[in-house]
Structures are given as structure tokens and as C-alpha cells.
Coordinates of C-alpha atoms in Angstrom, one line a residue:
Chain A
M661 CA 0.0 0.0 0.0
A662 CA 1.1 3.5 -0.6
G663 CA 2.6 5.8 1.9
T664 CA 4.2 8.4 -0.1
L665 CA 3.5 11.9 1.0
T666 CA 7.1 12.3 2.0
P667 CA 8.6 13.0 -1.4
T668 CA 6.8 16.3 -1.6
A669 CA 9.4 18.0 0.5
R670 CA 12.2 16.6 -1.6
H671 CA 10.9 18.1 -4.8
E672 CA 10.2 21.5 -3.4
P673 CA 13.6 23.2 -4.3
A674 CA 13.5 22.0 -7.9
A675 CA 10.0 23.4 -8.4
D676 CA 11.4 26.9 -8.1
S677 CA 11.9 27.0 -11.8
R678 CA 10.4 30.0 -13.5
T679 CA 12.4 29.9 -16.8
P680 CA 11.0 27.4 -19.4
G681 CA 14.5 26.1 -20.0
R682 CA 15.0 25.1 -16.4
T683 CA 11.5 23.5 -16.3
A684 CA 12.3 21.4 -19.3
L685 CA 15.6 20.4 -17.8
Y686 CA 13.9 19.4 -14.6
A687 CA 11.2 17.4 -16.5
A688 CA 13.9 15.6 -18.4
G689 CA 15.7 14.8 -15.1
V690 CA 12.5 13.4 -13.6
L691 CA 11.9 11.3 -16.7
A692 CA 15.4 9.9 -16.7
R693 CA 15.1 9.1 -13.0
R694 CA 11.7 7.3 -13.4
L695 CA 12.9 5.3 -16.4
L696 CA 16.0 4.2 -14.4
L697 CA 13.8 3.1 -11.5
L698 CA 11.7 1.1 -13.9
A699 CA 14.7 -0.6 -15.5
G700 CA 16.0 -1.4 -11.9
L701 CA 12.6 -2.9 -11.0
L702 CA 12.5 -5.1 -14.2
A703 CA 16.0 -6.3 -13.4
A704 CA 14.9 -7.2 -9.9
V705 CA 11.8 -9.0 -11.3
F706 CA 14.0 -11.1 -13.7
A707 CA 16.4 -11.9 -10.9
A708 CA 13.5 -13.0 -8.6
V709 CA 12.1 -15.4 -11.3
E710 CA 15.6 -16.7 -11.9
L711 CA 16.8 -17.1 -8.4
L712 CA 13.8 -18.7 -6.8
P713 CA 13.6 -22.4 -7.0
G714 CA 11.7 -24.0 -9.9
D715 CA 11.5 -22.9 -13.5
A716 CA 8.9 -22.7 -16.2
A717 CA 9.8 -26.1 -17.6
D718 CA 9.4 -27.8 -14.2
A719 CA 6.1 -25.9 -13.5
T720 CA 4.4 -27.2 -16.7
S721 CA 5.7 -30.7 -16.5
E722 CA 3.1 -33.4 -16.5
R723 CA 3.2 -36.6 -14.4
G724 CA 5.3 -39.4 -15.8
E725 CA 7.2 -37.1 -18.1
S726 CA 10.8 -38.3 -18.7
A727 CA 13.9 -36.2 -17.9
A728 CA 14.7 -36.1 -21.6
D729 CA 11.3 -34.5 -22.4
L730 CA 11.9 -31.9 -19.7
A731 CA 15.4 -31.1 -21.0
Q732 CA 14.0 -30.8 -24.5
R733 CA 11.4 -28.3 -23.4
R734 CA 13.9 -26.4 -21.3
Q735 CA 16.0 -26.1 -24.5
L736 CA 12.9 -25.0 -26.5
L737 CA 12.2 -22.3 -23.9
G738 CA 15.8 -21.3 -24.0
L739 CA 16.3 -22.1 -20.3
D740 CA 19.6 -23.8 -20.9
R741 CA 21.3 -20.7 -22.1
P742 CA 23.4 -18.6 -19.6
V743 CA 21.5 -16.4 -17.3
A744 CA 23.3 -13.2 -18.4
E745 CA 22.5 -13.9 -22.0
R746 CA 18.8 -14.5 -21.3
F747 CA 18.7 -11.4 -19.1
W748 CA 20.2 -9.3 -21.8
D749 CA 17.7 -10.7 -24.3
W750 CA 14.7 -10.1 -22.0
M751 CA 15.7 -6.5 -21.1
T752 CA 16.6 -5.5 -24.6
G753 CA 13.4 -7.1 -25.9
L754 CA 11.1 -5.1 -23.5
P755 CA 11.3 -1.7 -25.3
T756 CA 10.4 -3.3 -28.6
G757 CA 7.4 -4.9 -27.0
D758 CA 8.8 -8.4 -26.7
L759 CA 7.9 -9.7 -23.3
G760 CA 9.4 -13.2 -23.6
T761 CA 7.9 -16.6 -23.9
S762 CA 5.4 -18.2 -21.6
A763 CA 5.9 -21.7 -20.2
R764 CA 3.5 -23.0 -22.9
G765 CA 5.7 -21.5 -25.6
E766 CA 3.4 -18.6 -26.5
Q767 CA 4.6 -15.0 -26.8
V768 CA 3.6 -13.2 -23.6
A769 CA 3.0 -10.0 -25.6
D770 CA 0.4 -11.8 -27.8
L771 CA -1.3 -13.2 -24.6
L772 CA -1.7 -9.7 -23.2
A773 CA -2.5 -7.8 -26.4
R774 CA -6.3 -8.3 -26.1
P775 CA -6.9 -8.3 -22.4
F776 CA -4.6 -5.5 -21.4
P777 CA -6.7 -2.7 -23.0
N778 CA -9.7 -4.1 -21.1
T779 CA -7.8 -3.9 -17.8
L780 CA -6.7 -0.4 -18.6
L781 CA -10.3 0.6 -19.3
L782 CA -11.4 -0.9 -15.9
G783 CA -8.5 0.6 -14.0
G784 CA -8.8 4.0 -15.8
L785 CA -12.5 4.3 -15.0
A786 CA -11.8 3.3 -11.4
L787 CA -9.0 5.9 -11.2
L788 CA -11.3 8.6 -12.6
L789 CA -14.1 7.7 -10.2
T790 CA -11.6 7.6 -7.3
L791 CA -10.3 11.1 -8.3
V792 CA -13.8 12.7 -8.6
A793 CA -15.3 11.0 -5.5
S794 CA -12.4 11.5 -3.2
I795 CA -12.0 15.2 -4.1
A796 CA -15.8 15.7 -3.7
L797 CA -15.9 13.9 -0.3
G798 CA -12.7 15.5 0.9
C799 CA -13.9 19.0 0.0
W800 CA -17.3 18.2 1.5
A801 CA -15.7 17.2 4.8
A802 CA -13.2 20.1 4.7
A803 CA -16.0 22.6 4.3
R804 CA -17.1 22.0 7.9
P805 CA -13.8 21.2 9.7
G806 CA -14.3 19.3 12.9
G807 CA -18.0 18.9 12.5
P808 CA -20.0 15.7 12.7
L809 CA -20.0 15.4 8.9
D810 CA -16.2 15.8 8.7
R811 CA -15.7 13.1 11.4
A812 CA -18.2 10.7 9.7
V813 CA -16.5 11.0 6.3
S814 CA -13.0 10.6 7.9
A815 CA -14.1 7.6 10.0
S816 CA -15.8 5.8 7.1
A817 CA -12.9 6.5 4.8
T818 CA -10.6 4.9 7.4
G819 CA -12.9 1.9 7.7
I820 CA -13.1 1.1 4.0
L821 CA -9.6 1.8 2.9
A822 CA -8.3 -1.4 4.5
L823 CA -11.0 -3.7 2.9
P824 CA -9.7 -6.2 0.4
E825 CA -11.3 -5.7 -3.0
F826 CA -12.9 -9.2 -3.0
V827 CA -14.8 -8.4 0.2
V828 CA -16.2 -5.2 -1.4
A829 CA -17.0 -7.2 -4.6
V830 CA -18.9 -9.9 -2.6
A831 CA -21.0 -7.3 -0.9
L832 CA -21.7 -5.5 -4.2
V833 CA -22.7 -8.7 -5.9
L834 CA -25.0 -9.7 -3.1
V835 CA -26.8 -6.3 -3.0
F836 CA -26.9 -5.2 -6.6
A837 CA -26.9 -8.5 -8.5
L838 CA -28.6 -11.1 -6.4
W839 CA -31.0 -9.2 -4.1
T840 CA -32.1 -6.3 -6.3
G841 CA -31.1 -7.7 -9.7
W842 CA -30.2 -4.2 -11.0
L843 CA -26.8 -5.1 -12.4
P844 CA -25.2 -8.2 -13.9
A845 CA -22.8 -10.2 -11.7
V846 CA -20.7 -11.6 -14.6
T847 CA -19.2 -10.0 -17.6
L848 CA -20.1 -11.3 -21.0
T849 CA -17.9 -10.5 -23.9
D850 CA -18.5 -9.4 -27.5
S851 CA -16.8 -11.2 -30.3
D852 CA -13.9 -8.8 -30.2
G853 CA -13.2 -9.7 -26.5
S854 CA -14.4 -6.5 -24.9
P855 CA -17.3 -6.3 -22.3
A856 CA -20.7 -6.5 -24.1
S857 CA -22.4 -3.7 -22.2
W858 CA -21.4 -0.8 -20.0
R859 CA -23.6 -2.1 -17.2
M860 CA -21.2 -5.0 -16.8
L861 CA -18.5 -2.4 -15.9
V862 CA -20.3 -0.8 -13.1
L863 CA -19.8 -3.4 -10.3
P864 CA -16.1 -4.2 -11.1
V865 CA -15.3 -0.5 -11.2
L866 CA -17.0 0.1 -7.9
A867 CA -15.4 -2.9 -6.2
L868 CA -12.0 -1.6 -7.3
A869 CA -12.6 2.1 -6.5
V870 CA -14.2 1.9 -3.1
P871 CA -11.1 1.1 -1.0
Q872 CA -9.1 3.7 -3.1
I873 CA -11.8 6.3 -2.5
G874 CA -11.3 5.7 1.2
W875 CA -7.6 6.1 0.9
N876 CA -7.6 9.2 -1.3
T877 CA -10.4 11.0 0.6
R878 CA -8.1 11.0 3.6
I879 CA -5.2 12.4 1.5
V880 CA -7.5 15.1 0.0
R881 CA -8.8 16.0 3.5
A882 CA -5.3 16.2 5.0
A883 CA -3.9 18.2 2.0
L884 CA -6.8 20.7 2.4
A885 CA -6.2 20.9 6.1
D886 CA -2.5 21.6 5.5
E887 CA -3.3 24.2 2.9
A888 CA -5.8 25.9 5.2
R889 CA -3.0 26.9 7.5
A890 CA -1.4 29.1 4.8
P891 CA -1.5 32.8 5.5
H892 CA -3.2 33.7 2.2
I893 CA -6.2 31.6 3.3
D894 CA -6.6 33.7 6.5
T895 CA -6.6 36.8 4.3
A896 CA -9.3 35.4 2.1
V897 CA -11.4 34.5 5.1
L898 CA -10.9 38.0 6.6
D899 CA -11.9 39.5 3.2
G900 CA -15.2 37.7 3.6
L901 CA -15.0 35.5 0.5
P902 CA -17.7 32.8 0.4
R903 CA -16.6 29.4 1.8
H904 CA -17.0 27.5 -1.5
R905 CA -15.0 30.2 -3.4
I906 CA -12.1 29.9 -0.9
L907 CA -12.3 26.1 -1.3
V908 CA -12.2 26.0 -5.1
H909 CA -10.0 29.0 -5.8
H910 CA -7.6 29.1 -2.9
L911 CA -7.4 25.8 -1.2
L912 CA -7.7 23.2 -4.0
P913 CA -4.9 24.6 -6.3
G914 CA -2.4 24.5 -3.5
A915 CA -3.5 21.0 -2.5
L916 CA -3.4 19.7 -6.0
P917 CA 0.2 18.4 -6.1
T918 CA -0.4 16.3 -3.0
I919 CA -3.7 15.0 -4.3
A920 CA -2.0 14.1 -7.7
A921 CA 0.7 12.2 -5.9
G922 CA -1.8 10.3 -3.7
V923 CA -4.0 9.4 -6.7
A924 CA -1.0 8.4 -8.7
T925 CA 0.1 5.9 -6.0
S926 CA -3.4 4.4 -6.2
T927 CA -2.6 3.3 -9.7
G928 CA -0.6 0.4 -8.5
M929 CA -3.2 -0.7 -6.0
L930 CA -5.9 -0.4 -8.7
L931 CA -3.9 -2.6 -11.2
G932 CA -3.1 -5.1 -8.5
G933 CA -6.7 -5.2 -7.3
A934 CA -7.9 -5.6 -10.9
V935 CA -6.5 -9.1 -10.8
V936 CA -8.8 -10.0 -8.0
V937 CA -11.9 -8.1 -9.2
E938 CA -11.6 -9.5 -12.8
T939 CA -11.5 -13.1 -11.3
I940 CA -14.7 -12.5 -9.4
F941 CA -16.6 -10.8 -12.3
N942 CA -15.1 -13.0 -15.0
Y943 CA -13.9 -9.8 -16.7
P944 CA -11.9 -10.3 -19.8
G945 CA -8.7 -8.6 -18.7
V946 CA -5.2 -9.3 -17.6
G947 CA -6.6 -10.9 -14.4
S948 CA -8.0 -13.8 -16.3
V949 CA -4.6 -14.3 -18.0
L950 CA -3.0 -14.2 -14.6
A951 CA -5.5 -16.6 -13.1
G952 CA -4.6 -19.1 -15.9
A953 CA -0.9 -18.4 -15.1
V954 CA -1.5 -19.2 -11.5
T955 CA -2.9 -22.6 -12.4
D956 CA 0.0 -23.3 -14.8
R957 CA 2.6 -21.8 -12.4
D958 CA 3.7 -19.7 -15.4
S959 CA 6.1 -17.1 -14.0
P960 CA 7.2 -15.6 -17.4
V961 CA 3.6 -14.4 -17.9
I962 CA 3.6 -12.8 -14.4
A963 CA 7.0 -11.1 -15.2
G964 CA 5.5 -9.8 -18.4
V965 CA 2.5 -8.4 -16.6
V966 CA 4.7 -6.8 -14.0
A967 CA 6.8 -5.2 -16.8
V968 CA 3.8 -3.7 -18.5
T969 CA 2.1 -2.6 -15.2
G970 CA 5.4 -1.0 -14.0
A971 CA 5.5 1.0 -17.3
V972 CA 1.9 2.2 -16.8
I973 CA 2.6 3.2 -13.2
T974 CA 5.8 5.0 -14.2
A975 CA 3.7 7.0 -16.8
V976 CA 1.1 7.9 -14.2
L977 CA 3.8 8.9 -11.6
L978 CA 5.4 11.1 -14.3
L979 CA 2.1 12.8 -14.9
A980 CA 1.8 13.5 -11.2
D981 CA 5.3 14.9 -11.2
L982 CA 4.3 17.2 -14.1
V983 CA 1.2 18.3 -12.2
R984 CA 3.4 19.2 -9.3
T985 CA 5.9 21.1 -11.4
W986 CA 3.1 23.0 -13.1
A987 CA 1.1 23.7 -10.0
S988 CA 4.1 25.0 -7.9
G989 CA 5.7 26.7 -10.9
G990 CA 2.6 28.7 -11.5
R991 CA 2.6 30.0 -7.9
T992 CA 6.1 31.1 -7.4
Chain B
M138 CA -4.5 11.9 29.8
G139 CA -6.7 9.3 31.4
R140 CA -9.6 10.0 29.0
A141 CA -7.3 10.0 25.9
R142 CA -6.0 6.6 26.9
L143 CA -9.5 5.3 27.4
R144 CA -10.5 6.4 23.9
V145 CA -7.5 4.7 22.4
A146 CA -8.3 1.5 24.4
V147 CA -11.9 1.6 23.2
R148 CA -10.7 1.8 19.6
V149 CA -8.1 -0.9 20.0
L150 CA -10.4 -3.4 21.9
P151 CA -12.5 -4.7 18.9
A152 CA -9.3 -5.6 17.0
L153 CA -7.9 -7.4 20.1
L154 CA -11.2 -9.3 20.6
L155 CA -11.5 -10.3 17.0
T156 CA -7.9 -11.5 16.8
A157 CA -8.4 -13.5 20.0
L158 CA -11.6 -15.0 18.6
A159 CA -9.8 -15.9 15.4
L160 CA -7.0 -17.5 17.3
A161 CA -9.3 -19.5 19.6
G162 CA -11.8 -20.3 16.9
P163 CA -10.5 -23.8 15.9
W164 CA -11.2 -25.0 19.5
L165 CA -14.8 -23.7 19.4
A166 CA -15.8 -25.3 16.1
P167 CA -18.6 -27.8 16.7
H168 CA -17.8 -30.0 13.7
A169 CA -14.7 -31.3 11.9
I170 CA -13.7 -28.9 9.1
D171 CA -13.4 -31.6 6.5
A172 CA -16.4 -33.9 7.1
P173 CA -19.7 -33.3 5.4
V174 CA -22.6 -32.8 7.8
A175 CA -25.2 -31.5 5.3
A176 CA -26.1 -31.5 1.6
P177 CA -23.8 -29.3 -0.6
Y178 CA -24.8 -25.6 -0.2
A179 CA -27.5 -26.7 2.3
E180 CA -29.5 -23.8 3.8
P181 CA -29.0 -22.9 7.5
G182 CA -30.8 -25.3 9.8
G183 CA -30.4 -28.2 12.1
G184 CA -26.8 -28.9 13.1
A185 CA -25.4 -26.3 10.8
P186 CA -26.5 -22.8 11.8
L187 CA -24.8 -21.2 8.7
G188 CA -25.6 -24.1 6.4
G189 CA -23.2 -26.2 4.3
D190 CA -20.5 -25.3 1.8
Q191 CA -19.8 -26.7 -1.7
L192 CA -19.0 -30.1 -0.2
G193 CA -21.7 -30.0 2.5
R194 CA -19.2 -29.1 5.3
D195 CA -20.3 -27.0 8.2
V196 CA -19.8 -23.4 7.3
L197 CA -19.8 -22.2 11.0
S198 CA -17.0 -24.7 11.9
R199 CA -15.0 -23.7 8.9
L200 CA -15.6 -20.0 9.7
L201 CA -14.3 -20.5 13.3
A202 CA -11.3 -22.5 12.1
G203 CA -10.5 -20.3 9.1
G204 CA -9.1 -17.2 10.8
R205 CA -6.2 -18.5 12.7
E206 CA -3.8 -19.0 9.9
L207 CA -4.7 -15.6 8.4
V208 CA -4.1 -13.8 11.7
V209 CA -0.9 -15.8 12.7
T210 CA 0.6 -15.2 9.2
S211 CA -0.3 -11.5 9.2
L212 CA 1.1 -11.1 12.7
L213 CA 4.3 -12.8 11.7
V214 CA 4.6 -10.5 8.6
A215 CA 3.9 -7.4 10.7
V216 CA 6.5 -8.3 13.4
L217 CA 9.2 -9.1 10.7
V218 CA 8.5 -5.9 8.7
T219 CA 8.4 -3.7 11.8
A220 CA 11.7 -5.2 13.1
L221 CA 13.5 -5.0 9.8
A222 CA 12.2 -1.5 9.1
A223 CA 13.2 -0.3 12.6
V224 CA 16.8 -1.4 12.1
L225 CA 17.1 -0.2 8.5
G226 CA 15.3 3.0 9.2
A227 CA 17.5 3.9 12.2
V228 CA 20.7 3.0 10.3
S229 CA 19.6 5.1 7.3
A230 CA 18.9 8.0 9.5
L231 CA 22.4 7.7 11.1
R232 CA 24.2 6.9 7.8
P233 CA 22.9 9.1 4.9
A234 CA 24.7 6.9 2.3
V235 CA 22.6 3.9 3.4
G236 CA 19.6 6.1 3.5
R237 CA 19.9 7.0 -0.1
I238 CA 20.1 3.4 -1.2
V239 CA 17.1 2.5 0.9
E240 CA 15.1 5.4 -0.6
R241 CA 15.9 4.4 -4.2
T242 CA 14.9 0.8 -3.5
C243 CA 11.6 2.0 -2.0
D244 CA 10.9 4.2 -5.1
M245 CA 11.6 1.2 -7.3
L246 CA 9.4 -1.3 -5.4
M247 CA 6.6 1.3 -5.5
L248 CA 6.3 0.4 -9.2
L249 CA 5.3 -3.2 -8.3
P250 CA 1.7 -3.6 -7.2
A251 CA 1.8 -5.8 -4.0
V252 CA -0.7 -8.3 -5.4
L253 CA 1.5 -8.9 -8.5
G254 CA 4.6 -9.1 -6.4
I255 CA 3.1 -11.8 -4.2
L256 CA 2.0 -13.7 -7.3
L257 CA 5.5 -13.4 -8.9
V258 CA 7.2 -14.8 -5.8
T259 CA 4.7 -17.6 -5.0
L260 CA 4.7 -18.8 -8.7
S261 CA 8.5 -18.7 -9.1
W262 CA 8.8 -20.6 -5.9
P263 CA 6.1 -23.3 -6.2
D264 CA 7.2 -25.3 -3.1
G265 CA 7.5 -22.2 -0.9
G266 CA 3.9 -22.4 0.4
R267 CA 3.3 -20.2 3.4
L268 CA 7.0 -19.2 3.5
A269 CA 6.7 -17.7 0.0
V270 CA 3.7 -15.7 1.0
V271 CA 5.4 -14.4 4.1
T272 CA 8.7 -13.6 2.3
A273 CA 6.9 -11.7 -0.5
S274 CA 4.8 -9.8 2.0
V275 CA 7.8 -8.8 4.0
V276 CA 9.9 -7.8 1.0
L277 CA 6.9 -5.7 -0.3
G278 CA 6.1 -4.2 3.1
V279 CA 9.6 -3.2 4.3
P280 CA 10.1 -0.2 1.9
Y281 CA 7.1 1.7 3.0
A282 CA 7.9 0.9 6.7
V283 CA 11.5 2.0 6.4
R284 CA 10.4 5.4 5.0
L285 CA 8.2 6.0 8.0
V286 CA 10.9 4.9 10.5
A287 CA 13.7 6.9 8.7
G288 CA 11.5 10.0 8.8
A289 CA 10.8 9.6 12.5
A290 CA 14.4 8.7 13.3
A291 CA 16.0 11.7 11.4
P292 CA 15.3 14.3 14.2
V293 CA 16.4 11.8 16.8
A294 CA 19.6 11.1 14.9
A295 CA 20.3 14.8 14.6
S296 CA 19.8 15.4 18.3
G297 CA 22.7 16.4 20.6
Y298 CA 22.9 13.3 22.7
V299 CA 23.1 10.9 19.7
E300 CA 25.8 13.1 18.1
A301 CA 27.6 13.2 21.4
A302 CA 27.5 9.4 21.7
S303 CA 28.6 9.1 18.0
V304 CA 31.5 11.4 18.6
G305 CA 32.2 9.5 21.8
G306 CA 33.1 6.5 19.6
E307 CA 30.0 4.4 20.2
R308 CA 29.4 1.7 17.5
L309 CA 26.5 1.9 15.0
W310 CA 24.6 -1.0 16.6
Y311 CA 24.7 0.7 20.0
L312 CA 23.4 3.9 18.6
V313 CA 20.6 2.1 16.8
A314 CA 19.6 -0.1 19.7
R315 CA 20.2 2.1 22.7
E316 CA 19.9 5.7 21.5
V317 CA 17.6 5.9 18.5
L318 CA 15.0 3.0 18.6
P319 CA 13.9 3.5 22.3
N320 CA 12.8 7.0 21.3
L321 CA 10.6 5.7 18.5
R322 CA 8.4 3.4 20.6
A323 CA 5.2 5.2 19.7
T324 CA 6.0 5.3 16.0
L325 CA 7.0 1.6 16.0
L326 CA 3.8 0.6 17.7
A327 CA 1.7 2.5 15.2
L328 CA 3.8 1.1 12.4
F329 CA 3.2 -2.4 13.7
G330 CA -0.6 -1.8 13.5
L331 CA -0.4 -0.4 10.0
R332 CA 1.7 -3.3 8.8
F333 CA -0.8 -5.7 10.3
V334 CA -3.5 -4.1 8.3
A335 CA -1.5 -4.3 5.1
A336 CA -0.5 -7.9 5.9
V337 CA -4.2 -9.0 6.4
Y338 CA -5.0 -7.5 3.1
L339 CA -2.1 -9.2 1.3
V340 CA -2.4 -12.6 3.0
A341 CA -6.2 -12.7 2.4
T342 CA -5.8 -11.7 -1.2
A343 CA -3.1 -14.4 -1.7
G344 CA -5.6 -16.9 -0.2
F345 CA -8.3 -15.7 -2.5
L346 CA -6.0 -16.0 -5.5
Q347 CA -5.2 -19.6 -4.3
V348 CA -1.5 -19.1 -3.9
G349 CA -1.7 -19.2 -0.1
P350 CA -3.5 -22.0 1.8
Q351 CA -4.6 -24.9 -0.4
P352 CA -7.8 -26.8 -0.2
P353 CA -9.1 -28.5 2.0
A354 CA -7.7 -26.1 4.5
A355 CA -10.3 -23.8 6.1
D356 CA -9.4 -20.2 5.3
W357 CA -11.7 -17.3 5.1
A358 CA -10.4 -16.0 1.7
L359 CA -10.3 -19.5 0.2
M360 CA -13.9 -20.1 1.5
I361 CA -15.1 -17.1 -0.4
R362 CA -13.4 -18.2 -3.6
E363 CA -14.6 -21.9 -3.3
N364 CA -18.2 -21.1 -2.4
S365 CA -18.9 -18.2 -4.8
G366 CA -20.5 -20.7 -7.2
G367 CA -23.3 -21.4 -4.7
I368 CA -23.9 -17.9 -3.6
L369 CA -27.6 -18.2 -4.6
L370 CA -28.1 -21.5 -2.8
N371 CA -26.5 -20.7 0.5
P372 CA -25.3 -17.1 0.6
W373 CA -23.9 -17.6 4.1
A374 CA -21.1 -19.7 2.8
V375 CA -19.7 -16.6 1.1
L376 CA -21.2 -13.9 3.2
A377 CA -19.9 -15.1 6.6
P378 CA -16.2 -15.3 5.7
S379 CA -16.5 -12.0 3.8
V380 CA -17.9 -10.3 6.9
A381 CA -15.1 -11.9 9.0
V382 CA -12.3 -10.6 6.7
G383 CA -14.0 -7.2 6.4
L384 CA -14.5 -6.9 10.2
L385 CA -10.9 -8.0 10.9
A386 CA -9.5 -5.5 8.3
M387 CA -11.6 -2.6 9.6
S388 CA -11.2 -3.2 13.3
V389 CA -7.4 -3.6 13.0
N390 CA -7.2 -0.5 10.8
L391 CA -9.2 1.6 13.3
A392 CA -6.9 0.3 16.1
A393 CA -3.8 1.2 14.1
A394 CA -5.2 4.7 13.3
A395 CA -5.8 5.2 17.1
L396 CA -2.2 4.2 17.9
V397 CA -0.6 6.7 15.4
P398 CA 1.1 9.4 17.5
A399 CA -0.8 12.7 17.5
T400 CA 2.1 14.7 16.2
G401 CA 2.7 15.0 12.5
R402 CA 0.3 14.2 9.6
K403 CA -2.1 12.1 11.6
A404 CA -4.8 12.4 8.9
V405 CA -2.7 10.5 6.4
P406 CA -2.2 6.8 7.2
T407 CA 1.1 5.4 6.0
L408 CA 0.2 2.0 5.0

């Protein structure tokens, strides 16, 4: 889970960049750093798959298979080549979209080509809902600081942020699919492999977003509380500006970088939770591919999914960095 | 002071009670967890107050038995993560070079969703079983925890008495164990609570994805997965373990939030 409000302070000095040249330089530095981190993670993932006992050939072996068959498949999968060579192949293949070969000999990139856009749609909608709902709830609570509403919102946000997605999903299915029958409990697919109707997206998106809304509402609320201590807010209050105007025009812009960082860290939780939620709702995404990989003990597929997911999270974190640069650059 | 302590106690109590119930549950179960006592997905009644599961086993007995492993595994993860993070965090506050490495590693691991990380480890290590789940949860949890400890340890490490002890030639382990960590008791207690919440989430999700406990073990998350096919016939077989996981997660989280020291950004939990 994310706990990442600390980096804010670290980025503050660099944000003092009023000239476009320095801003561009700073953005390039951030980009380079993020890409380096991603490369490091991918190296760690490859090492983990490599160093832990058991390999893809073992995992897919069937009972009664001879040692010769096993050796042959190992050769077929390229597992008999030196580690350094395979590592180099895997890492250099990644930027070209080659994610390696699954234990069954298929291209991991081909396995993910159809389901991944579906997962991105699910995660993207959940992220959007999280953003809108947590800002609305956070502002609603912040408008009456310390009041019963504020405390109720904060307490329920704390309560739901720790719930595993599958618990939320079970509750949603019981209420909205089985008892009231308003929404479908399973996802049917069109011939092109995408969900057949938007109604089938509602419950998965909700199940994914609910814990993240709890998490981000607290971040929004805390960021607004921090921002409310700034002197220019006192001035605005003394000037007699209406409460909602202060909230929207004076508090929110200052709190935006923190909110962006918080929502960005939710991306990882959303993509991780999607695996669980897709299993429950039979949604045609990466989760179903992973569920198959769990049965087959197919770690190359997991490594490929981690690579793609890491790239998506890197992109979202970069976006949050840019929001921070833009928001603080505009004020100084 | 007295009233504040009472309020913390009131918020910690439900978590303690639930944990104790989950630990004692297996002794309270009226039936064996692996013997059928009713028809598959039988509705509540007779000897089975919550009905039967997909093999006709008593849902209540399995519910009572199914929490212990989840709680014990999560406690183990929380203890290991807190201990490792305490040492690493204190060292990185005292030695900035170590601190930079720790911070980069944390940034890197943030790009790996915890659920995917646990799948990666458990699948690459098929014989690892519970050890694999614990290892993955610890590796994935330590980075966030180290950040929290290092942040809290930085002012302590910069304080006069630690510097004096450092200049006086005390070794690193002495500074960590005797000077820095004793001053972080409140932070570490809160950290333990938060890591327990995160561990419950991860261990339960691993159980749900069937990379943790294997059938026929009674496990709340596994029960939800196994019985979801019969949710219309006997909803209790799915609902009861869901409520159990949900209550455990919520009560532990509220307890952890109550333990967070009042100074600093209390409104933001550092899971």
C-alpha cells in the first residue's frame, strides 16, 4: 500500500523554476530518474524469477514425463542458455514490445494484447471515479472542519480503505446483482473480446474504486487541512469571501500536487486489485490471463504483466510529477 | 491523559477481541472442518447454523477454524516488517549513504503492485507455500515501513545526545539499539498496527487467488473463492467469511489509526 507523501518536500527546491529552459531540464531529469527506476525494477523481477527455486519447464511438467522431455522443453524455452544472455535478451526485448515466452511457448506480448486494453479501461475508469469521488468527499468534509460530517467522512474513509477488493465485490454482488437484480454479476464479452455492455463495468469499477476512495479521501482532506494553515487563506477568510469560493479557488490549487501524488500511488493498487476483481466478475482482462498463469505456475507471464504494469505506473507517476511542477511553478 | 488513553483503548479493543476469537476459533468449532454434515450448499438449519459449503461441510465450523492462519501469518509479517524497518530506518537516519540506497529501493518497489509481487514470488517458488507468502509480504512491506521509521528517526539522529554518543566513539549498533530506537516506541507501535492491516490485506488476497493456503484447509479468503459458485443457494457460505475478513481488516485499521502518535500528519495513514 502506498505511503508516499514524504517525497513532496524533496521536490520543493527544484520546483522553483520560472524559466522554461530550467523547467524542461527538470522534467527531463525526472523522466530519466523514473525510467532508471523502472529498469531497476525489471532487473529485480527477472532476478526473482531466476533465483527462486523451480523454473517454467518444471512448472508445466506433467506426471510421468521423462527427464529427456523436460530437458528438451527447457531447451525449447531457452532455459539452458546462460542467465546473463537471457537477461540481456529479455531486457533489450522489452522496449520493442517483446515480453518473452510463456511456459507453454506462446509470446507473452500476444497473450496480453487483447486483455490489457480491457484492464486499462477498468483501471482507468476506477481511477477517474476515485479522483472525482475523493475530491468531492474531501472538500465536503473540509467545508465544515471538525463537525459531525467531517468526522463521519473521515471515519468511514478509514474503515473502507483497508477492505480487500474481494470483500467489497462480494457485498456489491449480493446487493446489486442477487438481491435487487439491478446489475449483472458476470461480464459477458463481445466477439472482439471486450465487455458486451457498460452495465457490466459498473460493479467491477465500484469494487476496485471503493477502497481507493477511502484512501484518497483522507489524503485530500489532509492536504486541504495543511493548505488551510497558509496565510493567504486567512486573508481570504478575513476578506469575507464565500466558503466555497475559498475552497475552489484558494485551497484546491495548493493541495493539487499532494492529491495528484496520492491518486498516482493508487494506480498500483488499482492494477493489483484488478487481478482479484476480474477473477470475481469474469472480466476479460489481464486478471483472467494471470488466473490461468496461477494454475500453470507460469512465472514468465507474471514477469511480463509486472513489466507492463510497471510501465503504466511509471507513466502515471510522471504525470503526477508534471502536475506538481506545473502547480508549484505557477505560484512562485 | 486518562480519557485519551481510554479512547485509544476503546478503539483498540475490537481488534484485540476479533484477533483473540480468530486464534481461539478452531477449538470452538462444533464439527470437523473436512467432514460433510449436510447437503452441498444446504441452507442454514439443524446442526449447521450457517448451512453447508460446496461439499456440505459445516460453514460455521470452517468459519471458526479459518481465521487462525490468516491472523498468525499476518502477525508474523507485521513483526518481521516492523523489526527490519526499525533497524534499516534507524541505520539510514544515522548513515545518509545507506539512507539514499534505501530510498531508491523504496521508489523502485513502488512500481510493483503488491498483489502482482506476491504472485510473482509464489509462482516462481512453487514449493514455498506459506513461507513464500510471508517472504513476499515482508519484501513488499519493508520499503514503506523504512520510510516511516527513517522519517521519524531523522530528528532523533540529529539530536545532541546521539551526536555526542557518536563522537564519543559508540558503535553503530549501539546507537541504533540504545539511542535511536527506544525513542521511537510510539512510531513503531503505530507502524506495527499499520503493517498488520497491510498484511491482512495481502495474505487474504493471496488466499483468494489460491496461492496461499490450499484446499481442503479452512481459510476465510479461500472459502469465499470456493463457495462463490453457490452464492444463490447458501449465501452464508460466502457472506460469513466476507464479513469476517471485512471486520478484521476494519477493526485492525481503526486500532492502528488510534495508535498513530498525534504529532505529524495524523490524517494520512502510512500503509
